[in-house]
Amino acid sequence: MLRKIRIALAALFFAAITLLLLDFTGVLHTYLGWMAKVQLLPAVLAINVGVVVALLALTLLVGRVYCSVICPMGVMQDIFSWMGGKAKKNRFHYTKGHTVLRIAALVVFVLLMVFGLNGVAILVAPYSAYGRIATNLFQPVYMWLNNLCAFFAQRADSYLFYPVDVWVKSGVVLAVAAITFVVIGVLSFRWGRLWCNTICPVGTVLGFFAKFSWLKPHINDSKCIGCGKCAKQCKSQCINPETHQIDYSRCVACMDCLENCSVKAITLGSKCGKSSKVEGEAVNTDRRKFMVTTAAVGAAMAVKAQETKVDGGLAVLEGKQLPERQVPVKPFGSQGLKHFSNHCTACQLCVAECPEKVLRPSSKLSTMMQPEMVFDKGFCRPDCTRCSEVCPAGAIKKIDAAQKSAISVGHAVTVSHNCLLSQGVSCTSCSRHCPAGAITIVEDASTGHNVVAVNEQQCIGCGACEHFCPVRPFSAIYVEGREVHLSV
């Protein structure tokens, strides 16, 4: 029964958070947005103490239930592992924990965060990795199905569905998502929770706390008949049938062993049998190592500022090329480069939810896959605050439309030799579309031509001027980001 309950909860969480990542309307966030905020790494980066304490308390109570129920990457591994079980039964066997590799992977993750290489570190962050898979691989299929429904609905005079533009936000992120999906899929299909128990930093940290959990499976020596069935079907490969011991740091509390034991020799209880120590492992030494590395994870949250490069938009402007910005433009509510890069996990939720297609992942190494604003397809409308509403890590603080209109994330910069006004052509596109009224057309006394004048103190950096500028291939006006966002 415990296993069935766990599977039902895991299926519910997995389906809900997948739909949240696939949704392009913003409707589901009202009901399911909290599921992204209870993921461990985003909660740590958002300094959401309540969620972090609750997840650690849950782990100390019943072990790594987070990995088998709440974490979408963990559930996806279970799905592949289940498929592998259909192809070959009893394919697992007990192996000693890769303790050195686990700690090394965690240390590397921490060092990358400390030295400002979040874009590389988050490649192995479980929620972020699944977010990239869902938004880059699954969402296009979801949108194509929506367009197919819209096609038939419109012919039936129904507008229940509406067609949407399906486009590749970033070739780099698409490739990373595809590689991650294939690698984790193959590993899970063949070796179950190998990725979760060797590379994943969240699994390593929670594994340390899981050793001291109150309720955990233990083997009754007097009942066990030594069939080894539990070990052959344990996807974490953490059950030693010869010594009747379980490595609780790797056990993900899936409850499979409880159901698979035909003589009911494995039960869930507060006693751990003979010893929680796994043969060949020095528990006290590991405890000290885990305490050091766990403390380092907390210190890693104070990382250095980073850069990013993204694209996004609304109306397609053929032949328009992006300018080379000295400072990338970060979303409204992100406060600036340092705060954003310190907290963003590149889960792509804000990119998927942006209705104007302004947010797009970066391809720079230091800020790989973290979103920034570009304006080739649209501009950031002053009344839209969806990205601030969906961010689970606190990288984009929640703001309303009034607060957004008082924030400057960048300022417009003119390129006079590109401007049509310098050629005697009457054009007022940038000034007409500026929602902040920061752009005016004035006469240059020295040349007699009209020129564009920008009030930098009034400009909010929404990108409307850059987006609507008719000049090709490079706009005559573009937005330069601010390292620290200002109030206007």
XYZ file of C-alpha atoms in Angstrom:
488
model
C 0.000 0.000 0.000
C 2.857 2.401 0.828
C 4.356 1.812 -2.591
C 1.026 2.465 -4.311
C 0.552 5.694 -2.358
C 4.068 6.789 -3.259
C 3.486 6.052 -6.960
C 0.160 7.911 -6.952
C 1.707 10.988 -5.318
C 4.723 10.860 -7.641
C 2.458 10.638 -10.713
C 0.405 13.575 -9.438
C 3.450 15.760 -8.782
C 5.132 14.784 -12.039
C 2.053 15.444 -14.187
C 1.302 18.741 -12.456
C 4.812 20.204 -12.667
C 5.157 19.032 -16.278
C 1.908 20.782 -17.191
C 3.166 23.883 -15.377
C 6.306 23.888 -17.539
C 4.341 23.182 -20.743
C 1.662 25.807 -20.173
C 2.045 28.896 -22.383
C -1.130 30.660 -21.235
C -0.104 31.442 -17.651
C -3.393 30.040 -16.324
C -1.980 26.967 -14.603
C 0.530 28.968 -12.593
C -2.295 30.273 -10.420
C -2.982 26.737 -9.247
C 0.310 24.900 -9.687
C 2.976 27.583 -9.279
C 3.746 26.419 -5.736
C 5.106 23.118 -7.079
C 8.103 24.854 -8.619
C 8.759 26.688 -5.365
C 8.982 23.505 -3.270
C 11.953 22.221 -5.295
C 15.016 22.206 -3.037
C 17.631 24.177 -4.999
C 15.226 26.979 -6.056
C 14.039 27.190 -2.439
C 17.638 27.517 -1.208
C 18.455 30.220 -3.768
C 15.228 32.059 -2.909
C 16.176 31.795 0.781
C 12.774 30.211 1.344
C 13.592 28.977 4.836
C 10.183 27.426 5.428
C 10.392 25.172 2.359
C 14.017 24.163 3.006
C 13.306 23.300 6.652
C 10.173 21.374 5.659
C 12.048 19.315 3.040
C 14.895 18.516 5.434
C 12.390 17.605 8.145
C 10.589 15.326 5.671
C 13.906 13.650 4.857
C 14.740 13.168 8.534
C 11.303 11.665 9.025
C 10.953 9.211 6.118
C 14.161 9.412 4.086
C 14.559 10.650 0.528
C 10.873 10.815 -0.340
C 11.647 14.137 -2.028
C 13.690 12.278 -4.678
C 10.976 9.710 -5.431
C 7.885 11.936 -5.211
C 8.561 15.691 -5.463
C 11.583 15.914 -7.767
C 10.433 15.625 -11.431
C 13.867 14.439 -12.555
C 13.748 11.663 -9.974
C 10.300 10.567 -11.142
C 11.474 10.649 -14.769
C 14.339 8.334 -13.815
C 11.831 5.977 -12.211
C 9.801 5.927 -15.430
C 12.839 4.960 -17.499
C 13.874 2.434 -14.864
C 10.387 0.886 -14.978
C 10.659 0.633 -18.757
C 14.021 -1.062 -18.343
C 12.432 -3.523 -15.937
C 9.913 -4.470 -18.582
C 12.757 -5.294 -20.942
C 14.837 -7.219 -18.420
C 13.748 -8.460 -14.999
C 15.999 -8.620 -11.939
C 18.754 -6.603 -13.616
C 20.067 -4.882 -10.465
C 22.499 -6.065 -7.801
C 24.038 -4.526 -4.724
C 27.018 -2.232 -5.290
C 29.037 -0.255 -2.810
C 28.226 3.430 -2.778
C 30.357 5.679 -4.979
C 31.053 7.920 -1.998
C 34.184 9.565 -3.383
C 32.499 10.309 -6.704
C 29.396 11.708 -4.988
C 31.402 14.041 -2.776
C 33.652 15.051 -5.678
C 30.603 15.907 -7.818
C 29.132 17.953 -4.976
C 32.415 19.782 -4.369
C 32.757 20.598 -8.067
C 29.168 21.860 -8.094
C 29.874 24.085 -5.101
C 33.134 25.427 -6.555
C 31.449 26.258 -9.850
C 28.810 28.218 -7.950
C 31.420 29.978 -5.820
C 33.482 31.028 -8.824
C 30.486 32.376 -10.706
C 30.043 29.523 -13.186
C 26.407 28.900 -12.329
C 25.666 28.232 -15.993
C 27.834 25.109 -15.826
C 26.838 24.066 -12.309
C 23.120 24.043 -13.064
C 23.647 21.458 -15.814
C 23.289 18.826 -13.071
C 20.697 20.587 -10.903
C 17.694 18.209 -11.104
C 14.738 20.606 -11.283
C 16.528 22.927 -13.703
C 17.593 20.032 -15.934
C 14.043 18.715 -16.102
C 12.720 22.227 -16.712
C 14.953 22.537 -19.764
C 13.848 19.124 -21.021
C 10.168 19.951 -20.599
C 10.279 23.443 -22.120
C 12.592 22.615 -25.026
C 11.608 19.049 -25.949
C 8.079 18.520 -24.657
C 6.565 21.993 -25.017
C 6.939 22.231 -28.838
C 5.023 18.941 -29.175
C 2.405 20.262 -26.745
C 2.087 23.466 -28.769
C 1.828 21.593 -32.072
C -1.004 19.522 -30.620
C -2.648 22.758 -29.495
C -2.331 24.171 -33.015
C -3.836 20.995 -34.431
C -6.807 21.363 -32.077
C -7.098 25.030 -33.055
C -7.118 24.056 -36.739
C -10.128 21.761 -36.321
C -11.855 23.994 -33.754
C -11.838 27.018 -36.065
C -13.438 24.970 -38.810
C -16.200 24.151 -36.362
C -16.597 27.883 -35.576
C -15.105 27.359 -32.120
C -12.321 29.444 -30.603
C -11.672 27.272 -27.571
C -8.114 26.863 -28.894
C -5.936 29.447 -30.607
C -2.791 28.837 -32.672
C 0.582 29.797 -31.220
C 4.017 30.285 -32.753
C 6.348 27.317 -32.218
C 9.986 28.370 -32.354
C 13.406 27.362 -31.060
C 14.379 29.732 -28.268
C 18.006 28.654 -28.232
C 19.822 25.987 -30.222
C 22.360 25.583 -27.408
C 19.719 24.965 -24.755
C 17.836 22.613 -27.079
C 21.010 20.574 -27.581
C 21.761 20.543 -23.841
C 18.200 19.444 -23.065
C 18.331 16.659 -25.662
C 21.709 15.377 -24.454
C 20.556 15.470 -20.817
C 17.375 13.591 -21.695
C 19.264 10.877 -23.600
C 22.054 10.461 -21.025
C 19.758 10.270 -18.007
C 17.286 8.111 -19.926
C 19.962 5.553 -20.868
C 21.486 5.505 -17.368
C 18.075 5.080 -15.732
C 16.948 2.425 -18.206
C 20.017 0.320 -17.485
C 21.173 1.273 -13.975
C 18.169 2.842 -12.257
C 19.114 5.654 -9.884
C 22.800 5.781 -10.822
C 22.648 9.478 -11.817
C 20.644 10.383 -8.734
C 23.141 8.650 -6.415
C 26.403 9.720 -8.008
C 26.107 13.079 -9.786
C 23.018 14.893 -8.491
C 24.040 17.422 -5.792
C 20.561 17.468 -4.265
C 20.562 13.682 -3.943
C 23.974 13.774 -2.268
C 22.948 16.386 0.294
C 19.643 14.700 1.079
C 21.425 11.346 1.256
C 23.433 12.602 4.199
C 20.282 13.533 6.122
C 18.511 10.336 5.056
C 21.014 8.282 7.067
C 19.430 9.676 10.199
C 15.796 9.369 9.114
C 13.346 8.088 11.712
C 11.303 5.766 9.474
C 13.191 3.594 7.020
C 13.075 0.036 5.687
C 14.936 -2.605 7.651
C 15.442 -6.323 7.129
C 14.333 -8.878 9.693
C 17.101 -11.488 9.787
C 14.864 -14.174 11.210
C 12.317 -13.869 8.399
C 14.669 -13.330 5.455
C 15.125 -16.459 3.308
C 18.057 -15.016 1.348
C 16.356 -15.014 -2.048
C 17.943 -11.677 -2.941
C 14.836 -10.513 -4.774
C 14.900 -7.159 -2.985
C 18.424 -6.419 -4.214
C 17.687 -7.581 -7.759
C 14.841 -5.090 -8.059
C 16.318 -2.194 -6.062
C 16.927 0.620 -8.570
C 19.224 2.365 -6.063
C 21.296 -0.840 -5.735
C 21.632 -0.113 -2.032
C 20.425 -3.406 -0.465
C 23.099 -5.924 0.513
C 21.231 -9.281 0.745
C 24.227 -11.073 2.243
C 24.635 -8.819 5.282
C 20.980 -7.688 5.401
C 22.109 -4.051 5.343
C 20.747 -1.044 3.446
C 22.692 2.062 2.459
C 20.148 4.660 3.547
C 22.087 7.504 1.933
C 21.198 5.995 -1.455
C 17.733 4.670 -0.631
C 15.075 6.917 -2.204
C 12.193 5.523 -0.117
C 10.448 4.082 -3.167
C 8.993 1.221 -1.035
C 9.578 -1.272 -3.867
C 11.459 -3.648 -1.578
C 8.554 -3.784 0.875
C 6.193 -4.990 -1.806
C 8.657 -7.275 -3.590
C 9.583 -9.258 -0.462
C 7.366 -12.362 -0.581
C 7.957 -13.249 3.085
C 7.487 -9.700 4.383
C 10.957 -9.663 5.903
C 11.368 -5.961 5.028
C 9.293 -3.490 7.001
C 9.223 0.252 7.526
C 10.067 1.243 11.072
C 12.134 3.384 13.374
C 14.705 0.660 14.046
C 17.490 0.125 11.556
C 18.261 -3.539 12.166
C 21.835 -4.490 12.987
C 23.527 -1.337 11.773
C 22.981 1.535 9.406
C 26.605 1.221 8.390
C 27.206 -0.268 4.975
C 30.105 -2.659 4.607
C 33.284 -0.970 3.437
C 32.080 2.566 4.243
C 33.352 4.706 7.077
C 30.206 6.426 8.270
C 31.870 8.851 10.650
C 34.329 9.981 7.999
C 31.547 10.413 5.468
C 29.524 12.384 7.992
C 32.302 14.924 8.411
C 32.779 15.194 4.659
C 29.078 15.708 4.075
C 28.866 18.352 6.803
C 31.702 20.301 5.189
C 30.288 20.084 1.693
C 26.749 20.859 2.850
C 28.019 23.996 4.557
C 29.826 24.865 1.324
C 26.556 24.598 -0.591
C 25.116 27.306 1.634
C 28.161 29.494 1.024
C 27.845 28.977 -2.715
C 24.645 30.970 -2.777
C 26.735 34.155 -2.547
C 28.145 33.852 -6.079
C 29.645 36.472 -8.339
C 27.816 38.474 -11.006
C 27.414 36.949 -14.426
C 26.369 37.803 -17.944
C 23.813 36.272 -20.284
C 22.633 36.436 -23.837
C 19.062 35.764 -24.929
C 16.517 36.448 -27.614
C 12.751 36.785 -27.501
C 9.817 38.664 -28.899
C 6.396 39.128 -30.373
C 6.144 40.283 -34.019
C 8.773 38.703 -36.258
C 10.993 41.275 -37.955
C 12.772 39.503 -40.787
C 16.465 40.198 -41.219
C 16.898 41.967 -37.883
C 20.125 41.208 -36.051
C 20.759 41.577 -32.361
C 23.091 44.318 -31.150
C 26.225 43.619 -29.127
C 25.244 44.817 -25.659
C 27.930 45.689 -23.147
C 25.535 44.724 -20.345
C 22.709 42.201 -20.897
C 19.176 43.309 -20.095
C 17.760 41.341 -17.172
C 14.025 40.992 -16.406
C 12.096 43.545 -14.401
C 12.180 42.526 -10.743
C 15.577 40.827 -10.968
C 17.294 43.859 -9.376
C 20.405 43.550 -11.556
C 23.135 41.220 -12.779
C 24.487 40.107 -9.407
C 21.199 39.218 -7.755
C 19.868 37.494 -10.852
C 22.943 35.390 -11.558
C 23.205 34.413 -7.887
C 19.674 33.010 -7.775
C 18.688 31.887 -11.286
C 18.713 28.100 -11.847
C 17.945 28.366 -15.583
C 14.870 26.175 -15.247
C 13.364 28.001 -18.275
C 9.977 28.469 -16.603
C 10.017 32.241 -17.140
C 11.158 31.736 -20.756
C 8.290 29.343 -21.408
C 5.767 31.655 -19.732
C 6.841 34.936 -21.401
C 3.890 35.881 -23.664
C 5.933 38.376 -25.687
C 8.874 35.969 -26.308
C 11.270 38.556 -24.905
C 13.112 36.169 -22.569
C 15.551 33.734 -24.109
C 18.415 31.574 -22.727
C 22.005 32.720 -22.821
C 24.683 30.854 -24.744
C 27.612 32.351 -22.818
C 29.555 29.885 -20.679
C 29.439 31.902 -17.455
C 25.665 32.380 -17.602
C 24.707 29.508 -19.866
C 20.942 29.108 -20.220
C 20.074 31.897 -17.774
C 17.509 34.168 -19.454
C 17.925 37.757 -20.535
C 15.801 40.135 -22.553
C 16.087 40.730 -26.295
C 13.682 42.438 -28.603
C 13.806 40.949 -32.086
C 10.361 39.350 -31.678
C 8.692 41.790 -29.311
C 9.165 44.091 -26.336
C 8.488 43.838 -22.606
C 5.011 45.261 -22.092
C 4.696 47.457 -18.974
C 1.529 45.656 -17.857
C 3.019 42.128 -17.996
C 4.615 40.710 -14.834
C 4.300 36.990 -15.534
C 8.006 36.147 -15.209
C 8.088 37.625 -11.705
C 5.046 35.572 -10.767
C 6.435 32.198 -11.877
C 10.102 32.397 -10.769
C 10.572 29.780 -8.015
C 14.125 30.716 -7.025
C 13.659 34.399 -6.189
C 15.856 35.462 -9.104
C 12.963 37.639 -10.271
C 11.161 39.204 -7.332
C 7.405 39.399 -7.593
C 6.232 42.854 -8.706
C 3.003 44.380 -9.970
C 2.480 46.592 -13.014
C 2.777 49.804 -10.984
C 6.106 48.733 -9.498
C 7.356 47.624 -12.904
C 6.691 51.021 -14.461
C 8.948 52.570 -11.812
C 11.944 50.295 -12.562
C 14.645 50.905 -15.158
C 16.429 47.753 -16.346
C 18.266 49.557 -19.124
C 18.369 52.661 -21.288
C 18.081 53.293 -25.010
C 21.212 54.091 -27.010
C 21.009 55.675 -30.456
C 23.154 54.812 -33.473
C 22.809 58.038 -35.415
C 24.428 56.882 -38.668
C 21.842 54.066 -38.932
C 18.857 56.324 -38.270
C 16.536 57.175 -41.132
C 16.331 60.747 -39.834
C 20.007 61.263 -40.739
C 19.054 60.430 -44.326
C 16.269 63.002 -44.375
C 13.520 60.366 -44.028
C 10.707 61.298 -41.668
C 10.451 58.521 -39.052
C 9.058 58.752 -35.520
C 8.635 55.042 -34.795
C 10.764 54.937 -31.635
C 9.180 58.008 -30.046
C 5.644 56.915 -30.944
C 6.041 53.485 -29.385
C 7.928 54.478 -26.228
C 5.497 53.777 -23.327
C 7.608 55.848 -20.900
C 7.730 58.965 -23.113
C 11.517 58.952 -22.819
C 12.205 59.487 -26.543
C 11.627 62.691 -28.465
C 12.534 63.940 -31.929
C 14.444 67.232 -31.892
C 16.266 69.310 -34.482
C 20.046 69.271 -34.597
C 21.076 72.893 -35.012
C 24.429 71.956 -36.609
C 22.974 69.812 -39.417
C 19.380 70.943 -39.646
C 18.250 67.297 -39.502
C 15.963 65.853 -36.885
C 17.604 63.500 -34.403
C 16.483 61.132 -31.670
C 16.927 62.354 -28.107
C 16.714 59.885 -25.198
C 16.021 60.825 -21.596
C 18.036 58.100 -19.859
C 16.582 58.941 -16.456
C 13.075 58.331 -17.786
C 13.794 55.276 -19.963
C 12.795 51.948 -18.376
C 14.470 49.657 -20.931
C 11.346 47.874 -22.177
C 12.782 47.544 -25.702
C 9.779 48.945 -27.609
C 12.000 51.407 -29.475
C 14.466 48.699 -30.513
C 11.729 46.303 -31.554
C 9.764 48.758 -33.683
C 12.750 50.468 -35.310
C 12.367 49.736 -39.061
C 16.099 49.916 -39.850
C 17.778 46.673 -41.007
C 19.884 44.721 -40.248
C 20.806 46.613 -37.066
C 18.385 48.964 -35.339
C 19.208 52.629 -35.119
C 18.341 52.423 -31.430
C 18.863 49.605 -28.952
C 18.675 48.974 -25.210
C 21.796 48.718 -23.092
C 21.260 46.916 -19.777
C 22.015 48.226 -16.307
C 24.199 46.245 -13.925
C 21.996 47.442 -11.070
C 18.374 48.313 -11.804
C 17.256 51.817 -10.902
C 14.033 53.431 -9.756
C 12.593 56.058 -12.088
